[in-house]
Amino acid sequence: MVVLSCAAVGIHGRDSFAPVRGLVVTIGAFLLCSTALAQPSSTFRDLLPDLADKIASTLGASARATLAPTTDEQSARDVDRDLAALLTARGLRIAADATSPASASIAVSCGENLRERACVAEIRRGEVRDIVSATKAHAVHTHEGDAARTLAIEAMPLFAQRARILDVLTIDDRLVVLDTVGIAVYRRANDDWQPIASRAVEPPRIWPRDVRGRLRLSGSAVEAFLPGVVCQTTPALTNFTCADQREPWPLAVENAGLDSLRNTFQTPEGTPFFSAATLDAAAGARTVIVDVTHSLVLMDETRAPVGTIGTADDVASVAAPCRTGAYIVTSAGMPGTSADALQLWRLESRTAIRAATPVALPGRMTALWSTAGAKIATAIVRDTDGDRYAAFQIRISCNR
Amino acid sequence: MASLIATPTAARPQYGGTLRVSTHASIRSLDPAAAITDRSEAVLSARLRPLVFETLVEVDATGGLRPVLAESWESDAAGARWRFRVRPGVILHDGSPLEAWKIAAALRTTATAWTVSTDGEVVVVEPARPERDLPWALADSRHAIAVRRSAAELVGSGPFRIDRLESGRASLKAHDGYWAGRPFVDAVQVDFQRSMRAQLADLESGRADVVELQPSDVRRVTERGLRVVATRSIDLLVLVFESNRAEATSEPARRLFAGTLDRSTIASVLLQGRAEPALSLLPTWLSGYSPQLVASTVPRPTRATVMALPAAQRTLTLRVDPTDAVAHSIADRIAEDAREVGFTVTVQAPTGLAPRPDVRLVRATLESTSPDRSLQQLGADLGSRTLSGATTGSAVTAGASLDTVVRLERAVLGGFVVIPVVRMPELFGLGDAVDISEDDAVDRTGRWKFANLWIRSAARARP
């Protein structure tokens, strides 16, 4: 059904500094479902216009109705809310209060069976009860071997240290590590990383509490993006220069760089967000962002929001070597633990479908970046037990 | 002193050995075209048949379809003409290649209403009327591809071939040329008509590798370190009133009787948490909608309300299958709960001729994987006369829309002629010599996946 189970847990990961009604607030807690994103209301959102058409056709324009909740679950309420908006747009008058007199009462149930996703509405008018439904078949795997292969998230440890790692970049046998102090380069030798060079980065001002940094290989130059600072150097860290300037960061969405006092970016339209990922056309959207309420918001080519598919702390796009389609990894806390889990989703027609078993991480994730080409992602995890930061390369593997 | 990292068990599967399976039912034929009227024989056939005969497509237990003998398929917009491209390289049990014309011939036997032709290595199916979900029908093992070499000899493409099919036992041999990889075991031996008690003893003594289990046996089996695998909840226990008690005038009595059911206690205590209360005929994972949309719930009646019924309507004979111990214990519990509020209930488990009952406790196993076909199948299992009476003559047909299914299910339940009680999974115990290479021994919809099993040669203790 719409939501299987929920538990109240504290928020974690990146703090939220979103100005709300003139105040700067930190969101303290939210409901994190144990099946977060497994059956969010958005899973059924594409069915609702068809369902609304059928209800409107049954009741007739300008009819009065109430939506009777079938369960007390948040996602069921979301479905009711979205459906109410669609019915209102079709000329029906939807009473907000279920106890108010109305000509009809509508109860909606959304779920899925093996064949399809479905939303069924029961319309009661006195003793008359009508049933209408909207369904959409599950994707059929027609490629040879496609369905026989299962996807798995692979988290390969790359590097670990005590200082907070912001990003890592592999260049042939070298590893560039950006942390809160500066940049260091290591070379692989005997299954270990030997330091070659390092350069300190002097912050022009105090770094924000949740400092973030990003590395990019641009031609033969290594660029480091920090809050209000951009550094350029070579893979050997020669010709190292930093400039106190705010520049766009290499993200999936056009931006003006990280706010030097915050941990968020902004779209050209002014929407603040934590992270972003590029999507394949099958997703039905161009990009997905994690906004400051931790919602995963889908955006089209013009960066207009076209849907919300759940919540997460971070998002990155990855490619499945044995499958086509749009895949993203998201991070979220595991209820009852002080660690995060990575989850893999396939996006299809603006719907998120779980694509692999979640992978538990050894601590809180502090960064998740898509790499160039979005084949793999980089995750940085703070291992609370060992008090160190570890960088992982995240990729999808295909198993028979 | 140097130490070695201990590997508790070998993870790489071993080839060889015979997998020994026990079941309470028996079968006479695996022919997909054979008409089977006995419920337990039909269920066992549906479990065993996919090991020998494969379908063009298969229902993925997590949702959707996946290709098997058809590597891809397509249809026109209306679903009037379907094209299935045959998977290349499939070798039949007689060593010959699987070809489109062989599939077409097999389908003409099992689906006489369809027009089946070939176009090169494509099988073209034109149903009598457009069917937008025809592949779901083809996923049913009754449409498995059995190539007829003679009237009595059938050849399949599955991981095992039939070696012998006798009255008490089926013997299967591994198909070396199986397109998805030879099974690990050399043979499968299925012993029929083993009582549940005997099966448990077989498992514990090492005489069987796979047996059926009752919910009450699960704790004992797991405490011995043996594994239990469960399907989804595909078994439904349901009360069905006979036609003499199904008329409209008896509806108040049926409604009150339904109110006496304590489904939660039956599920959690009697069946030790291995079952769930059933308010609808179709489980949510199969229907996709909430049971509340179709359920007819009534509060527990008072003794005074029941005593206000005519005496004849307060007296009921409840019949149960004498070979189904679980159903018998549930029937006893139902009778006890009903007696507390004034009903007089006699549980009848006849092995021979017996007086006509008023209500039966029936076990139905959901074999189909789509809501329309499952409701159609339940209609057949529970008695079409009873259901057609409950639905004022309407019948569920394959391909019916979901709202039609909801409407019919609600109509069936609305008259209290058919009252769901509990649903439960099918349970299987695995012996300590058997291991699973991947996936599972039994998939969530109940199909046996014995090509995934292998036997630890060192662990087997033959009797």
JSON list of C-alpha atoms in Angstrom, two decimals, chain A residues 1 54 70-71 107-124 128-135 137-148 150 400, chain B residues 59-67 71-73 87-88 133 136 232 284-293 369-373 399-404 406-407 410 438-439 445:
[
{"chain": "A", "resi": 1, "resn": "MET", "atom": "CA", "xyz": [0.00, 0.00, 0.00]},
{"chain": "A", "resi": 54, "resn": "LYS", "atom": "CA", "xyz": [-13.00, 9.22, -14.15]},
{"chain": "A", "resi": 70, "resn": "THR", "atom": "CA", "xyz": [-8.69, 5.45, 4.11]},
{"chain": "A", "resi": 71, "resn": "THR", "atom": "CA", "xyz": [-5.68, 5.51, 6.39]},
{"chain": "A", "resi": 107, "resn": "ALA", "atom": "CA", "xyz": [-12.27, 7.02, -0.72]},
{"chain": "A", "resi": 108, "resn": "VAL", "atom": "CA", "xyz": [-9.03, 6.33, -2.57]},
{"chain": "A", "resi": 109, "resn": "SER", "atom": "CA", "xyz": [-6.64, 3.40, -2.24]},
{"chain": "A", "resi": 110, "resn": "CYS", "atom": "CA", "xyz": [-3.34, 3.31, -4.11]},
{"chain": "A", "resi": 111, "resn": "GLY", "atom": "CA", "xyz": [-1.06, 0.30, -4.21]},
{"chain": "A", "resi": 112, "resn": "GLU", "atom": "CA", "xyz": [0.56, -2.13, -6.54]},
{"chain": "A", "resi": 113, "resn": "ASN", "atom": "CA", "xyz": [0.16, -5.72, -7.57]},
{"chain": "A", "resi": 114, "resn": "LEU", "atom": "CA", "xyz": [2.51, -7.87, -9.59]},
{"chain": "A", "resi": 115, "resn": "ARG", "atom": "CA", "xyz": [1.12, -6.54, -12.87]},
{"chain": "A", "resi": 116, "resn": "GLU", "atom": "CA", "xyz": [0.60, -2.84, -12.30]},
{"chain": "A", "resi": 117, "resn": "ARG", "atom": "CA", "xyz": [0.43, 0.18, -10.05]},
{"chain": "A", "resi": 118, "resn": "ALA", "atom": "CA", "xyz": [-3.14, 1.09, -9.26]},
{"chain": "A", "resi": 119, "resn": "CYS", "atom": "CA", "xyz": [-5.31, 3.75, -7.68]},
{"chain": "A", "resi": 120, "resn": "VAL", "atom": "CA", "xyz": [-8.91, 2.77, -6.98]},
{"chain": "A", "resi": 121, "resn": "ALA", "atom": "CA", "xyz": [-11.58, 5.22, -5.89]},
{"chain": "A", "resi": 122, "resn": "GLU", "atom": "CA", "xyz": [-14.88, 4.33, -4.32]},
{"chain": "A", "resi": 123, "resn": "ILE", "atom": "CA", "xyz": [-17.52, 7.02, -4.84]},
{"chain": "A", "resi": 124, "resn": "ARG", "atom": "CA", "xyz": [-20.49, 6.88, -2.46]},
{"chain": "A", "resi": 128, "resn": "VAL", "atom": "CA", "xyz": [-25.05, 4.09, -4.66]},
{"chain": "A", "resi": 129, "resn": "ARG", "atom": "CA", "xyz": [-21.42, 3.08, -4.71]},
{"chain": "A", "resi": 130, "resn": "ASP", "atom": "CA", "xyz": [-19.29, 3.39, -7.85]},
{"chain": "A", "resi": 131, "resn": "ILE", "atom": "CA", "xyz": [-15.77, 2.15, -8.37]},
{"chain": "A", "resi": 132, "resn": "VAL", "atom": "CA", "xyz": [-13.29, 3.71, -10.78]},
{"chain": "A", "resi": 133, "resn": "SER", "atom": "CA", "xyz": [-9.63, 2.92, -11.17]},
{"chain": "A", "resi": 134, "resn": "ALA", "atom": "CA", "xyz": [-6.47, 4.07, -12.91]},
{"chain": "A", "resi": 135, "resn": "THR", "atom": "CA", "xyz": [-3.62, 1.66, -13.52]},
{"chain": "A", "resi": 137, "resn": "ALA", "atom": "CA", "xyz": [1.61, -1.62, -15.98]},
{"chain": "A", "resi": 138, "resn": "HIS", "atom": "CA", "xyz": [5.02, -2.32, -14.53]},
{"chain": "A", "resi": 139, "resn": "ALA", "atom": "CA", "xyz": [7.86, -2.04, -16.99]},
{"chain": "A", "resi": 140, "resn": "VAL", "atom": "CA", "xyz": [8.43, -5.22, -18.99]},
{"chain": "A", "resi": 141, "resn": "HIS", "atom": "CA", "xyz": [11.99, -6.45, -19.24]},
{"chain": "A", "resi": 142, "resn": "THR", "atom": "CA", "xyz": [12.30, -7.46, -22.85]},
{"chain": "A", "resi": 143, "resn": "HIS", "atom": "CA", "xyz": [16.05, -7.26, -23.19]},
{"chain": "A", "resi": 144, "resn": "GLU", "atom": "CA", "xyz": [17.78, -10.59, -23.06]},
{"chain": "A", "resi": 145, "resn": "GLY", "atom": "CA", "xyz": [19.12, -11.28, -19.64]},
{"chain": "A", "resi": 146, "resn": "ASP", "atom": "CA", "xyz": [17.94, -7.92, -18.44]},
{"chain": "A", "resi": 147, "resn": "ALA", "atom": "CA", "xyz": [15.55, -9.19, -15.82]},
{"chain": "A", "resi": 148, "resn": "ALA", "atom": "CA", "xyz": [17.81, -12.03, -14.82]},
{"chain": "A", "resi": 150, "resn": "THR", "atom": "CA", "xyz": [20.06, -7.93, -10.36]},
{"chain": "A", "resi": 400, "resn": "ARG", "atom": "CA", "xyz": [23.35, -12.85, -12.68]},
{"chain": "B", "resi": 59, "resn": "VAL", "atom": "CA", "xyz": [5.97, -13.41, -13.68]},
{"chain": "B", "resi": 60, "resn": "ASP", "atom": "CA", "xyz": [8.71, -11.79, -11.71]},
{"chain": "B", "resi": 61, "resn": "ALA", "atom": "CA", "xyz": [7.90, -12.40, -8.05]},
{"chain": "B", "resi": 62, "resn": "THR", "atom": "CA", "xyz": [8.75, -8.77, -7.32]},
{"chain": "B", "resi": 63, "resn": "GLY", "atom": "CA", "xyz": [6.49, -7.43, -10.07]},
{"chain": "B", "resi": 64, "resn": "GLY", "atom": "CA", "xyz": [6.38, -7.36, -13.85]},
{"chain": "B", "resi": 65, "resn": "LEU", "atom": "CA", "xyz": [7.21, -10.00, -16.43]},
{"chain": "B", "resi": 66, "resn": "ARG", "atom": "CA", "xyz": [10.50, -11.42, -17.56]},
{"chain": "B", "resi": 67, "resn": "PRO", "atom": "CA", "xyz": [11.41, -13.34, -20.68]},
{"chain": "B", "resi": 71, "resn": "GLU", "atom": "CA", "xyz": [13.34, -13.23, -25.60]},
{"chain": "B", "resi": 72, "resn": "SER", "atom": "CA", "xyz": [11.09, -10.29, -26.47]},
{"chain": "B", "resi": 73, "resn": "TRP", "atom": "CA", "xyz": [7.51, -9.56, -27.40]},
{"chain": "B", "resi": 87, "resn": "ARG", "atom": "CA", "xyz": [14.90, -17.32, -27.60]},
{"chain": "B", "resi": 88, "resn": "PRO", "atom": "CA", "xyz": [17.68, -18.77, -29.77]},
{"chain": "B", "resi": 133, "resn": "ASP", "atom": "CA", "xyz": [-2.25, -8.42, -21.04]},
{"chain": "B", "resi": 136, "resn": "TRP", "atom": "CA", "xyz": [0.17, -12.57, -18.26]},
{"chain": "B", "resi": 232, "resn": "ARG", "atom": "CA", "xyz": [3.82, -15.02, -0.14]},
{"chain": "B", "resi": 284, "resn": "THR", "atom": "CA", "xyz": [-3.11, -6.65, -1.37]},
{"chain": "B", "resi": 285, "resn": "TRP", "atom": "CA", "xyz": [0.08, -7.76, -3.09]},
{"chain": "B", "resi": 286, "resn": "LEU", "atom": "CA", "xyz": [-2.10, -9.41, -5.71]},
{"chain": "B", "resi": 287, "resn": "SER", "atom": "CA", "xyz": [-4.94, -6.91, -5.95]},
{"chain": "B", "resi": 288, "resn": "GLY", "atom": "CA", "xyz": [-3.14, -3.59, -5.52]},
{"chain": "B", "resi": 289, "resn": "TYR", "atom": "CA", "xyz": [-6.00, -2.09, -3.50]},
{"chain": "B", "resi": 290, "resn": "SER", "atom": "CA", "xyz": [-6.91, -1.88, 0.15]},
{"chain": "B", "resi": 291, "resn": "PRO", "atom": "CA", "xyz": [-9.06, -4.72, 1.59]},
{"chain": "B", "resi": 292, "resn": "GLN", "atom": "CA", "xyz": [-11.24, -2.00, 3.15]},
{"chain": "B", "resi": 293, "resn": "LEU", "atom": "CA", "xyz": [-12.62, -1.24, -0.31]},
{"chain": "B", "resi": 369, "resn": "THR", "atom": "CA", "xyz": [-0.66, -13.66, -10.56]},
{"chain": "B", "resi": 370, "resn": "SER", "atom": "CA", "xyz": [-3.09, -11.01, -11.78]},
{"chain": "B", "resi": 371, "resn": "PRO", "atom": "CA", "xyz": [-6.19, -9.87, -9.86]},
{"chain": "B", "resi": 372, "resn": "ASP", "atom": "CA", "xyz": [-8.71, -10.72, -12.58]},
{"chain": "B", "resi": 373, "resn": "ARG", "atom": "CA", "xyz": [-7.41, -14.24, -13.16]},
{"chain": "B", "resi": 399, "resn": "GLY", "atom": "CA", "xyz": [-8.81, -9.46, -18.63]},
{"chain": "B", "resi": 400, "resn": "ALA", "atom": "CA", "xyz": [-11.46, -7.69, -16.55]},
{"chain": "B", "resi": 401, "resn": "SER", "atom": "CA", "xyz": [-10.47, -4.18, -15.49]},
{"chain": "B", "resi": 402, "resn": "LEU", "atom": "CA", "xyz": [-9.41, -3.53, -11.92]},
{"chain": "B", "resi": 403, "resn": "ASP", "atom": "CA", "xyz": [-12.58, -1.62, -11.06]},
{"chain": "B", "resi": 404, "resn": "THR", "atom": "CA", "xyz": [-14.60, -4.60, -12.32]},
{"chain": "B", "resi": 406, "resn": "VAL", "atom": "CA", "xyz": [-13.18, -4.54, -7.07]},
{"chain": "B", "resi": 407, "resn": "ARG", "atom": "CA", "xyz": [-16.89, -4.43, -7.83]},
{"chain": "B", "resi": 410, "resn": "ARG", "atom": "CA", "xyz": [-17.23, -6.61, -3.07]},
{"chain": "B", "resi": 438, "resn": "GLU", "atom": "CA", "xyz": [21.11, -18.02, -5.49]},
{"chain": "B", "resi": 439, "resn": "ASP", "atom": "CA", "xyz": [17.56, -16.73, -5.34]},
{"chain": "B", "resi": 445, "resn": "THR", "atom": "CA", "xyz": [4.46, -17.14, -5.83]}
]
